[in-house]
């Protein structure tokens, strides 16, 4: 069984469109994340959710909005897509107990191409 | 902003050789983690070392942490072609805020 899954795997769309990427984890983790990996392979955290509460919000454009309907899902909505949004987006999850960290489990990634 | 910086950016070795990658960071951390990313795939966690630990082993992997120098190293012994991947270090700054470096691209030639 896939631990962290993302859909779609590939997404090609035009500038100005609105799109969503879905993420689900079946690990029972309490924290989920979205990362953006650019063409130079830099991996930048965008958001994380813990128990349905946003606890990190990097300085990303407000065109990006995470939505968590429940603990197992963290979807990423992107409005008014721009060329610079083209990247690979990774979802991840982890279990955080108190302030002790545990490893993050990553999804396979969604390659977004904006034309 | 990025926190960890891996060095070298790219490393090419022969199968059976050891591979050493380094990571430097700027601020105090709670822990440091190493991840592997195969081409076109997500990241896979390799090892976590806490700030009060100096060395950790996992199979053919050996990680060291020097908090005084703000650096860590990942050693892969007896490398295999299947070890070909990008390797990232990640550090946490505050609660659940992990920062990744740009990675070291390792190529192991059979």
GROMACS .gro file of C-alpha atoms in nm:
model
  225
    1UNK     CA    1   0.000   0.000   0.000
    2UNK     CA    2   0.123   0.345  -0.087
    3UNK     CA    3   0.203   0.544   0.226
    4UNK     CA    4   0.177   0.893   0.079
    5UNK     CA    5   0.000   0.934  -0.252
    6UNK     CA    6  -0.045   1.235  -0.474
    7UNK     CA    7  -0.266   1.298  -0.773
    8UNK     CA    8  -0.212   1.382  -1.044
    9UNK     CA    9   0.144   1.276  -1.119
   10UNK     CA   10   0.169   1.518  -1.410
   11UNK     CA   11  -0.024   1.839  -1.462
   12UNK     CA   12   0.008   2.058  -1.769
   13UNK     CA   13  -0.198   2.372  -1.776
   14UNK     CA   14  -0.205   2.725  -1.909
   15UNK     CA   15  -0.127   3.047  -1.733
   16UNK     CA   16  -0.416   3.194  -1.543
   17UNK     CA   17  -0.586   2.863  -1.471
   18UNK     CA   18  -0.673   2.731  -1.125
   19UNK     CA   19  -0.564   2.381  -1.033
   20UNK     CA   20  -0.550   2.147  -0.735
   21UNK     CA   21  -0.316   1.871  -0.630
   22UNK     CA   22  -0.440   1.610  -0.387
   23UNK     CA   23  -0.243   1.431  -0.120
   24UNK     CA   24  -0.339   1.146   0.108
   25UNK     CA   25  -0.142   0.955   0.370
   26UNK     CA   26  -0.243   0.628   0.530
   27UNK     CA   27   0.027   0.628   0.798
   28UNK     CA   28  -0.182   0.783   1.071
   29UNK     CA   29   0.058   1.077   1.091
   30UNK     CA   30  -0.053   1.401   1.248
   31UNK     CA   31   0.145   1.643   1.033
   32UNK     CA   32   0.148   1.690   0.657
   33UNK     CA   33   0.357   1.916   0.435
   34UNK     CA   34   0.385   2.061   0.088
   35UNK     CA   35   0.722   2.122  -0.073
   36UNK     CA   36   0.821   2.280  -0.402
   37UNK     CA   37   1.128   2.152  -0.587
   38UNK     CA   38   1.253   2.380  -0.859
   39UNK     CA   39   1.461   2.298  -1.164
   40UNK     CA   40   1.782   2.334  -0.963
   41UNK     CA   41   1.655   2.070  -0.719
   42UNK     CA   42   1.615   2.311  -0.429
   43UNK     CA   43   1.343   2.177  -0.204
   44UNK     CA   44   1.148   2.449  -0.029
   45UNK     CA   45   0.881   2.394   0.233
   46UNK     CA   46   0.558   2.571   0.155
   47UNK     CA   47   0.310   2.462   0.421
   48UNK     CA   48   0.262   2.218   0.698
   49UNK     CA   49  -0.056   2.118   0.882
   50UNK     CA   50  -0.072   1.966   1.226
   51UNK     CA   51  -0.407   1.841   1.347
   52UNK     CA   52  -0.585   2.051   1.087
   53UNK     CA   53  -0.406   2.365   1.194
   54UNK     CA   54  -0.158   2.553   0.979
   55UNK     CA   55   0.163   2.584   1.175
   56UNK     CA   56   0.406   2.694   0.907
   57UNK     CA   57   0.329   2.928   0.625
   58UNK     CA   58   0.634   3.011   0.419
   59UNK     CA   59   0.636   3.333   0.222
   60UNK     CA   60   0.458   3.185  -0.072
   61UNK     CA   61   0.209   3.381  -0.283
   62UNK     CA   62  -0.144   3.376  -0.150
   63UNK     CA   63  -0.244   3.217  -0.480
   64UNK     CA   64  -0.139   2.897  -0.307
   65UNK     CA   65  -0.373   2.767  -0.042
   66UNK     CA   66  -0.360   2.437   0.146
   67UNK     CA   67  -0.684   2.267   0.236
   68UNK     CA   68  -0.704   1.984   0.488
   69UNK     CA   69  -1.045   1.819   0.508
   70UNK     CA   70  -0.913   1.568   0.762
   71UNK     CA   71  -0.590   1.447   0.917
   72UNK     CA   72  -0.515   1.213   0.628
   73UNK     CA   73  -0.548   1.469   0.349
   74UNK     CA   74  -0.374   1.793   0.259
   75UNK     CA   75  -0.464   1.933  -0.080
   76UNK     CA   76  -0.291   2.220  -0.253
   77UNK     CA   77  -0.495   2.472  -0.448
   78UNK     CA   78  -0.325   2.712  -0.684
   79UNK     CA   79  -0.508   3.007  -0.838
   80UNK     CA   80  -0.406   3.214  -1.140
   81UNK     CA   81  -0.114   2.993  -1.231
   82UNK     CA   82   0.205   3.160  -1.350
   83UNK     CA   83   0.501   3.033  -1.551
   84UNK     CA   84   0.718   3.043  -1.240
   85UNK     CA   85   0.491   2.795  -1.067
   86UNK     CA   86   0.630   2.521  -1.289
   87UNK     CA   87   0.805   2.277  -1.058
   88UNK     CA   88   0.766   1.944  -0.888
   89UNK     CA   89   0.544   1.958  -0.581
   90UNK     CA   90   0.589   1.701  -0.307
   91UNK     CA   91   0.356   1.614  -0.029
   92UNK     CA   92   0.499   1.461   0.288
   93UNK     CA   93   0.382   1.351   0.630
   94UNK     CA   94   0.537   1.280   0.965
   95UNK     CA   95   0.449   1.208   1.324
   96UNK     CA   96   0.550   1.482   1.562
   97UNK     CA   97   0.527   1.409   1.933
   98UNK     CA   98   0.583   1.710   2.149
   99UNK     CA   99   0.888   1.871   1.998
  100UNK     CA  100   1.061   1.550   1.895
  101UNK     CA  101   1.091   1.505   1.525
  102UNK     CA  102   1.058   1.192   1.324
  103UNK     CA  103   1.132   1.124   0.962
  104UNK     CA  104   0.911   1.257   0.688
  105UNK     CA  105   0.755   1.030   0.430
  106UNK     CA  106   0.729   1.179   0.085
  107UNK     CA  107   0.483   1.126  -0.195
  108UNK     CA  108   0.601   1.059  -0.551
  109UNK     CA  109   0.561   1.421  -0.656
  110UNK     CA  110   0.344   1.611  -0.902
  111UNK     CA  111   0.521   1.768  -1.195
  112UNK     CA  112   0.338   2.090  -1.276
  113UNK     CA  113   0.408   2.258  -1.608
  114UNK     CA  114   0.254   2.594  -1.679
  115UNK     CA  115   0.254   2.703  -2.043
  116UNK     CA  116   1.579   3.046   0.276
  117UNK     CA  117   1.797   2.736   0.241
  118UNK     CA  118   1.967   2.608   0.550
  119UNK     CA  119   2.176   2.306   0.462
  120UNK     CA  120   2.433   2.315   0.187
  121UNK     CA  121   2.566   1.989   0.053
  122UNK     CA  122   2.915   1.948  -0.080
  123UNK     CA  123   3.012   1.841  -0.337
  124UNK     CA  124   2.729   1.919  -0.574
  125UNK     CA  125   2.815   1.612  -0.778
  126UNK     CA  126   3.023   1.302  -0.705
  127UNK     CA  127   3.112   1.018  -0.939
  128UNK     CA  128   3.276   0.700  -0.810
  129UNK     CA  129   3.326   0.336  -0.904
  130UNK     CA  130   3.121   0.058  -0.753
  131UNK     CA  131   3.279  -0.066  -0.434
  132UNK     CA  132   3.433   0.269  -0.341
  133UNK     CA  133   3.318   0.479  -0.049
  134UNK     CA  134   3.124   0.800  -0.103
  135UNK     CA  135   3.139   1.092   0.137
  136UNK     CA  136   2.904   1.387   0.125
  137UNK     CA  137   2.909   1.687   0.351
  138UNK     CA  138   2.644   1.922   0.475
  139UNK     CA  139   2.693   2.259   0.639
  140UNK     CA  140   2.425   2.466   0.806
  141UNK     CA  141   2.401   2.809   0.956
  142UNK     CA  142   2.194   2.809   1.273
  143UNK     CA  143   2.148   2.585   1.575
  144UNK     CA  144   1.941   2.278   1.510
  145UNK     CA  145   1.743   2.014   1.696
  146UNK     CA  146   1.828   1.738   1.454
  147UNK     CA  147   1.966   1.673   1.108
  148UNK     CA  148   1.831   1.422   0.861
  149UNK     CA  149   1.962   1.273   0.538
  150UNK     CA  150   1.734   1.179   0.252
  151UNK     CA  151   1.785   1.011  -0.084
  152UNK     CA  152   1.600   1.098  -0.402
  153UNK     CA  153   1.610   0.874  -0.703
  154UNK     CA  154   1.549   1.043  -1.036
  155UNK     CA  155   1.184   1.132  -1.079
  156UNK     CA  156   1.084   1.002  -0.737
  157UNK     CA  157   1.007   1.139  -0.393
  158UNK     CA  158   1.257   1.163  -0.112
  159UNK     CA  159   1.328   0.865   0.108
  160UNK     CA  160   1.445   0.909   0.464
  161UNK     CA  161   1.784   0.753   0.539
  162UNK     CA  162   1.889   0.854   0.886
  163UNK     CA  163   1.818   1.110   1.158
  164UNK     CA  164   2.082   1.232   1.400
  165UNK     CA  165   1.992   1.448   1.697
  166UNK     CA  166   2.193   1.746   1.809
  167UNK     CA  167   2.328   1.560   2.113
  168UNK     CA  168   2.457   1.271   1.901
  169UNK     CA  169   2.790   1.265   1.722
  170UNK     CA  170   2.771   0.957   1.507
  171UNK     CA  171   2.509   0.717   1.384
  172UNK     CA  172   2.517   0.404   1.170
  173UNK     CA  173   2.259   0.234   0.956
  174UNK     CA  174   2.376  -0.054   0.741
  175UNK     CA  175   2.634   0.087   0.498
  176UNK     CA  176   2.557   0.441   0.606
  177UNK     CA  177   2.752   0.638   0.862
  178UNK     CA  178   2.651   0.989   0.961
  179UNK     CA  179   2.852   1.224   1.177
  180UNK     CA  180   2.747   1.553   1.327
  181UNK     CA  181   2.973   1.829   1.451
  182UNK     CA  182   2.757   2.099   1.603
  183UNK     CA  183   3.060   2.318   1.680
  184UNK     CA  184   3.137   2.334   1.309
  185UNK     CA  185   2.772   2.319   1.209
  186UNK     CA  186   2.844   2.035   0.972
  187UNK     CA  187   2.749   1.676   0.904
  188UNK     CA  188   2.883   1.408   0.677
  189UNK     CA  189   2.722   1.105   0.516
  190UNK     CA  190   2.947   0.813   0.431
  191UNK     CA  191   2.824   0.531   0.209
  192UNK     CA  192   3.060   0.238   0.221
  193UNK     CA  193   3.106  -0.022  -0.053
  194UNK     CA  194   2.885   0.172  -0.290
  195UNK     CA  195   2.661   0.003  -0.543
  196UNK     CA  196   2.513   0.119  -0.871
  197UNK     CA  197   2.175   0.129  -0.696
  198UNK     CA  198   2.311   0.403  -0.466
  199UNK     CA  199   2.305   0.641  -0.763
  200UNK     CA  200   2.073   0.921  -0.653
  201UNK     CA  201   2.068   1.270  -0.508
  202UNK     CA  202   2.131   1.300  -0.136
  203UNK     CA  203   1.988   1.583   0.072
  204UNK     CA  204   2.048   1.694   0.424
  205UNK     CA  205   1.766   1.860   0.611
  206UNK     CA  206   1.777   2.055   0.933
  207UNK     CA  207   1.500   2.174   1.157
  208UNK     CA  208   1.508   2.530   1.277
  209UNK     CA  209   1.200   2.558   1.492
  210UNK     CA  210   0.898   2.344   1.549
  211UNK     CA  211   0.853   2.124   1.246
  212UNK     CA  212   1.020   2.366   1.005
  213UNK     CA  213   1.263   2.157   0.801
  214UNK     CA  214   1.507   2.313   0.557
  215UNK     CA  215   1.671   2.116   0.279
  216UNK     CA  216   1.990   2.177   0.089
  217UNK     CA  217   2.026   2.152  -0.288
  218UNK     CA  218   2.163   1.800  -0.268
  219UNK     CA  219   2.465   1.604  -0.384
  220UNK     CA  220   2.420   1.410  -0.703
  221UNK     CA  221   2.598   1.074  -0.658
  222UNK     CA  222   2.675   0.855  -0.958
  223UNK     CA  223   2.810   0.507  -0.892
  224UNK     CA  224   2.955   0.347  -1.204
  225UNK     CA  225   2.932  -0.031  -1.232
   0.00000   0.00000   0.00000
